[in-house]
Amino acid sequence: MIQTLEWTNDGVRFIDQTKLPTEEIYVTCKTYEQVADAIQTMIVRGAPAIGVAAAMGIALGVRDSNAENPAELKHDLDRICDIIGKTRPTAVNLFWAIRRMQEKFERLRVRPLEQIKHELVEEAKRMHAEDIAANKAMGRHGATLMPSSGGVLTHCNAGALATAGYGTALGVIRAAVEKGKKIHVYADETRPFLQGARLTAWELMKDGIPTTVISDNMAGAMMSQGKIGAIVVGADRIAANGDVANKIGTYTVAVLAKENGIPFYVAAPISTVDLACSDGSRIPIEQRNASEVTHIAGKQMVPDGVSIENPAFDITPAKYVSAIVTERGIARAPYEASLQKLAAVEADVQI
Ligand code: MRU
């Protein structure tokens, strides 16, 4: 399996996703500030991977803290969480991971310093293992929704590279293929950062899953020509009413899917569901640097001085979502009830 990120005694090791697909380079972040930078610059990206990276960054910062007692360590923990929490605003997994590490610290507060540090490192490693297990469970549920053969379109990269391993949307596709379904993936290139062209195509080719890359503006034509039997994407945050924040362009795909009578599925772990967020209008949308739009691979594509917008995500209203696949089962409309029910059940995920 692709090692998106892993804990090592030297620090947190990442495959550098800004270099893929032409170079497979690994970087080790030795401080929590370097981990924060890796999240911000998208060396690591994808909501679940961001969450696990944040947990590991916190564990690293705590492990290497010079605090002499739990109160001082708490002070350091708060500073570390604050810095890591400012990296990317949309993926709720980041804040979920920070909260989980803070809660773990609170439970350990009365223990010796070295034990607190050790347990926080173990907690981050556990989150890594749990994420892979969740993706496999998601795959088992979601595979039942995939057509037995034909085209499945995906947007951005919700694969092994966006998670601790296996993937959410691509986990569903992988599980369907493992069950013998003959799926051909259509990967939107996903401008401006090209996660589909660079990352989804790279990891599916490694697995030998037939893949065709299309530019984003080809998706509608592929659907109307009958080449697409289903769509499956990931999510950065799902509001309580089922509205979905995902990579910019997802909304367009969902509307086109409805027009063409194609099911549009979202695969995401329960940690991506934000029940405190009533609907999509409350989800903060990250605005990224204009250079991601103005330049491709360092080459300027637009005239000097032109105005640019670069929202990294959009909101797909729940009415376009045919089902939400989680590790605990499949939610269908009305999502207020189905998501709340899934969030309340015990996880059936085996590590
Ligand atoms: O900006 P990115 O590359 O972090 O955005 C990633 C996505 O939009 C993914 O679809 C989402 O995080 C789900 S990943 C399993």
JSON list of N, CA, C and O in Angstrom, two decimals, residues 178-204:
[
{"chain": "A", "resi": 178, "resn": "GLU", "atom": "N", "xyz": [-12.00, -5.27, -6.34]},
{"chain": "A", "resi": 178, "resn": "GLU", "atom": "CA", "xyz": [-11.60, -6.50, -5.61]},
{"chain": "A", "resi": 178, "resn": "GLU", "atom": "C", "xyz": [-12.73, -7.53, -5.65]},
{"chain": "A", "resi": 178, "resn": "GLU", "atom": "O", "xyz": [-12.50, -8.73, -5.61]},
{"chain": "A", "resi": 179, "resn": "LYS", "atom": "N", "xyz": [-13.98, -7.04, -5.73]},
{"chain": "A", "resi": 179, "resn": "LYS", "atom": "CA", "xyz": [-15.14, -7.95, -5.79]},
{"chain": "A", "resi": 179, "resn": "LYS", "atom": "C", "xyz": [-15.39, -8.46, -7.21]},
{"chain": "A", "resi": 179, "resn": "LYS", "atom": "O", "xyz": [-16.37, -9.15, -7.46]},
{"chain": "A", "resi": 180, "resn": "GLY", "atom": "N", "xyz": [-14.57, -8.03, -8.14]},
{"chain": "A", "resi": 180, "resn": "GLY", "atom": "CA", "xyz": [-14.70, -8.52, -9.51]},
{"chain": "A", "resi": 180, "resn": "GLY", "atom": "C", "xyz": [-15.45, -7.59, -10.44]},
{"chain": "A", "resi": 180, "resn": "GLY", "atom": "O", "xyz": [-15.70, -7.94, -11.60]},
{"chain": "A", "resi": 181, "resn": "LYS", "atom": "N", "xyz": [-15.83, -6.39, -9.95]},
{"chain": "A", "resi": 181, "resn": "LYS", "atom": "CA", "xyz": [-16.53, -5.47, -10.85]},
{"chain": "A", "resi": 181, "resn": "LYS", "atom": "C", "xyz": [-15.54, -4.89, -11.85]},
{"chain": "A", "resi": 181, "resn": "LYS", "atom": "O", "xyz": [-14.39, -4.60, -11.50]},
{"chain": "A", "resi": 182, "resn": "LYS", "atom": "N", "xyz": [-15.99, -4.73, -13.07]},
{"chain": "A", "resi": 182, "resn": "LYS", "atom": "CA", "xyz": [-15.10, -4.28, -14.16]},
{"chain": "A", "resi": 182, "resn": "LYS", "atom": "C", "xyz": [-15.27, -2.77, -14.35]},
{"chain": "A", "resi": 182, "resn": "LYS", "atom": "O", "xyz": [-16.00, -2.33, -15.23]},
{"chain": "A", "resi": 183, "resn": "ILE", "atom": "N", "xyz": [-14.59, -2.03, -13.50]},
{"chain": "A", "resi": 183, "resn": "ILE", "atom": "CA", "xyz": [-14.77, -0.58, -13.50]},
{"chain": "A", "resi": 183, "resn": "ILE", "atom": "C", "xyz": [-13.65, 0.11, -14.26]},
{"chain": "A", "resi": 183, "resn": "ILE", "atom": "O", "xyz": [-12.48, -0.25, -14.13]},
{"chain": "A", "resi": 184, "resn": "HIS", "atom": "N", "xyz": [-14.07, 1.10, -15.03]},
{"chain": "A", "resi": 184, "resn": "HIS", "atom": "CA", "xyz": [-13.11, 1.97, -15.71]},
{"chain": "A", "resi": 184, "resn": "HIS", "atom": "C", "xyz": [-13.28, 3.36, -15.11]},
{"chain": "A", "resi": 184, "resn": "HIS", "atom": "O", "xyz": [-14.36, 3.93, -15.15]},
{"chain": "A", "resi": 185, "resn": "VAL", "atom": "N", "xyz": [-12.22, 3.88, -14.52]},
{"chain": "A", "resi": 185, "resn": "VAL", "atom": "CA", "xyz": [-12.33, 5.17, -13.83]},
{"chain": "A", "resi": 185, "resn": "VAL", "atom": "C", "xyz": [-12.09, 6.33, -14.79]},
{"chain": "A", "resi": 185, "resn": "VAL", "atom": "O", "xyz": [-11.12, 6.32, -15.57]},
{"chain": "A", "resi": 186, "resn": "TYR", "atom": "N", "xyz": [-12.97, 7.31, -14.72]},
{"chain": "A", "resi": 186, "resn": "TYR", "atom": "CA", "xyz": [-12.74, 8.58, -15.39]},
{"chain": "A", "resi": 186, "resn": "TYR", "atom": "C", "xyz": [-12.32, 9.58, -14.31]},
{"chain": "A", "resi": 186, "resn": "TYR", "atom": "O", "xyz": [-13.08, 9.83, -13.37]},
{"chain": "A", "resi": 187, "resn": "ALA", "atom": "N", "xyz": [-11.10, 10.08, -14.41]},
{"chain": "A", "resi": 187, "resn": "ALA", "atom": "CA", "xyz": [-10.57, 11.00, -13.40]},
{"chain": "A", "resi": 187, "resn": "ALA", "atom": "C", "xyz": [-10.55, 12.41, -13.95]},
{"chain": "A", "resi": 187, "resn": "ALA", "atom": "O", "xyz": [-9.81, 12.70, -14.90]},
{"chain": "A", "resi": 188, "resn": "ASP", "atom": "N", "xyz": [-11.37, 13.29, -13.36]},
{"chain": "A", "resi": 188, "resn": "ASP", "atom": "CA", "xyz": [-11.29, 14.71, -13.73]},
{"chain": "A", "resi": 188, "resn": "ASP", "atom": "C", "xyz": [-9.90, 15.22, -13.37]},
{"chain": "A", "resi": 188, "resn": "ASP", "atom": "O", "xyz": [-9.40, 14.94, -12.27]},
{"chain": "A", "resi": 189, "resn": "GLU", "atom": "N", "xyz": [-9.30, 16.00, -14.23]},
{"chain": "A", "resi": 189, "resn": "GLU", "atom": "CA", "xyz": [-7.93, 16.45, -13.91]},
{"chain": "A", "resi": 189, "resn": "GLU", "atom": "C", "xyz": [-7.90, 17.32, -12.64]},
{"chain": "A", "resi": 189, "resn": "GLU", "atom": "O", "xyz": [-6.94, 17.32, -11.90]},
{"chain": "A", "resi": 190, "resn": "THR", "atom": "N", "xyz": [-8.98, 18.09, -12.43]},
{"chain": "A", "resi": 190, "resn": "THR", "atom": "CA", "xyz": [-9.14, 18.87, -11.19]},
{"chain": "A", "resi": 190, "resn": "THR", "atom": "C", "xyz": [-8.19, 20.07, -11.11]},
{"chain": "A", "resi": 190, "resn": "THR", "atom": "O", "xyz": [-7.26, 20.12, -10.31]},
{"chain": "A", "resi": 191, "resn": "ARG", "atom": "N", "xyz": [-8.47, 21.02, -11.98]},
{"chain": "A", "resi": 191, "resn": "ARG", "atom": "CA", "xyz": [-7.78, 22.31, -11.89]},
{"chain": "A", "resi": 191, "resn": "ARG", "atom": "C", "xyz": [-8.21, 23.03, -10.62]},
{"chain": "A", "resi": 191, "resn": "ARG", "atom": "O", "xyz": [-9.35, 22.86, -10.20]},
{"chain": "A", "resi": 192, "resn": "PRO", "atom": "N", "xyz": [-7.36, 23.85, -9.97]},
{"chain": "A", "resi": 192, "resn": "PRO", "atom": "CA", "xyz": [-6.05, 24.23, -10.47]},
{"chain": "A", "resi": 192, "resn": "PRO", "atom": "C", "xyz": [-4.88, 23.35, -9.99]},
{"chain": "A", "resi": 192, "resn": "PRO", "atom": "O", "xyz": [-3.80, 23.41, -10.56]},
{"chain": "A", "resi": 193, "resn": "PHE", "atom": "N", "xyz": [-5.07, 22.53, -8.97]},
{"chain": "A", "resi": 193, "resn": "PHE", "atom": "CA", "xyz": [-3.92, 21.83, -8.40]},
{"chain": "A", "resi": 193, "resn": "PHE", "atom": "C", "xyz": [-3.69, 20.46, -9.05]},
{"chain": "A", "resi": 193, "resn": "PHE", "atom": "O", "xyz": [-2.71, 19.78, -8.76]},
{"chain": "A", "resi": 194, "resn": "LEU", "atom": "N", "xyz": [-4.64, 20.03, -9.89]},
{"chain": "A", "resi": 194, "resn": "LEU", "atom": "CA", "xyz": [-4.49, 18.82, -10.69]},
{"chain": "A", "resi": 194, "resn": "LEU", "atom": "C", "xyz": [-4.37, 17.53, -9.89]},
{"chain": "A", "resi": 194, "resn": "LEU", "atom": "O", "xyz": [-3.65, 16.61, -10.27]},
{"chain": "A", "resi": 195, "resn": "GLN", "atom": "N", "xyz": [-5.12, 17.46, -8.79]},
{"chain": "A", "resi": 195, "resn": "GLN", "atom": "CA", "xyz": [-5.05, 16.25, -7.96]},
{"chain": "A", "resi": 195, "resn": "GLN", "atom": "C", "xyz": [-5.54, 15.02, -8.73]},
{"chain": "A", "resi": 195, "resn": "GLN", "atom": "O", "xyz": [-5.08, 13.90, -8.47]},
{"chain": "A", "resi": 196, "resn": "GLY", "atom": "N", "xyz": [-6.51, 15.22, -9.64]},
{"chain": "A", "resi": 196, "resn": "GLY", "atom": "CA", "xyz": [-7.03, 14.08, -10.40]},
{"chain": "A", "resi": 196, "resn": "GLY", "atom": "C", "xyz": [-6.00, 13.57, -11.40]},
{"chain": "A", "resi": 196, "resn": "GLY", "atom": "O", "xyz": [-5.70, 12.38, -11.46]},
{"chain": "A", "resi": 197, "resn": "ALA", "atom": "N", "xyz": [-5.47, 14.50, -12.18]},
{"chain": "A", "resi": 197, "resn": "ALA", "atom": "CA", "xyz": [-4.50, 14.13, -13.22]},
{"chain": "A", "resi": 197, "resn": "ALA", "atom": "C", "xyz": [-3.21, 13.59, -12.61]},
{"chain": "A", "resi": 197, "resn": "ALA", "atom": "O", "xyz": [-2.66, 12.58, -13.07]},
{"chain": "A", "resi": 198, "resn": "ARG", "atom": "N", "xyz": [-2.73, 14.25, -11.56]},
{"chain": "A", "resi": 198, "resn": "ARG", "atom": "CA", "xyz": [-1.42, 13.88, -11.02]},
{"chain": "A", "resi": 198, "resn": "ARG", "atom": "C", "xyz": [-1.52, 12.71, -10.04]},
{"chain": "A", "resi": 198, "resn": "ARG", "atom": "O", "xyz": [-0.69, 11.80, -10.07]},
{"chain": "A", "resi": 199, "resn": "LEU", "atom": "N", "xyz": [-2.52, 12.74, -9.15]},
{"chain": "A", "resi": 199, "resn": "LEU", "atom": "CA", "xyz": [-2.51, 11.82, -8.00]},
{"chain": "A", "resi": 199, "resn": "LEU", "atom": "C", "xyz": [-3.45, 10.62, -8.19]},
{"chain": "A", "resi": 199, "resn": "LEU", "atom": "O", "xyz": [-3.04, 9.48, -7.97]},
{"chain": "A", "resi": 200, "resn": "THR", "atom": "N", "xyz": [-4.70, 10.91, -8.59]},
{"chain": "A", "resi": 200, "resn": "THR", "atom": "CA", "xyz": [-5.65, 9.80, -8.78]},
{"chain": "A", "resi": 200, "resn": "THR", "atom": "C", "xyz": [-5.14, 8.87, -9.89]},
{"chain": "A", "resi": 200, "resn": "THR", "atom": "O", "xyz": [-5.12, 7.65, -9.72]},
{"chain": "A", "resi": 201, "resn": "ALA", "atom": "N", "xyz": [-4.72, 9.46, -10.99]},
{"chain": "A", "resi": 201, "resn": "ALA", "atom": "CA", "xyz": [-4.22, 8.63, -12.10]},
{"chain": "A", "resi": 201, "resn": "ALA", "atom": "C", "xyz": [-2.99, 7.84, -11.66]},
{"chain": "A", "resi": 201, "resn": "ALA", "atom": "O", "xyz": [-2.87, 6.64, -11.96]},
{"chain": "A", "resi": 202, "resn": "TRP", "atom": "N", "xyz": [-2.10, 8.47, -10.89]},
{"chain": "A", "resi": 202, "resn": "TRP", "atom": "CA", "xyz": [-0.87, 7.80, -10.44]},
{"chain": "A", "resi": 202, "resn": "TRP", "atom": "C", "xyz": [-1.19, 6.59, -9.57]},
{"chain": "A", "resi": 202, "resn": "TRP", "atom": "O", "xyz": [-0.69, 5.49, -9.80]},
{"chain": "A", "resi": 203, "resn": "GLU", "atom": "N", "xyz": [-2.06, 6.79, -8.58]},
{"chain": "A", "resi": 203, "resn": "GLU", "atom": "CA", "xyz": [-2.27, 5.66, -7.67]},
{"chain": "A", "resi": 203, "resn": "GLU", "atom": "C", "xyz": [-3.14, 4.57, -8.29]},
{"chain": "A", "resi": 203, "resn": "GLU", "atom": "O", "xyz": [-2.94, 3.39, -7.99]},
{"chain": "A", "resi": 204, "resn": "LEU", "atom": "N", "xyz": [-4.07, 4.93, -9.18]},
{"chain": "A", "resi": 204, "resn": "LEU", "atom": "CA", "xyz": [-4.87, 3.87, -9.81]},
{"chain": "A", "resi": 204, "resn": "LEU", "atom": "C", "xyz": [-4.05, 3.07, -10.81]},
{"chain": "A", "resi": 204, "resn": "LEU", "atom": "O", "xyz": [-4.20, 1.86, -10.94]}
]
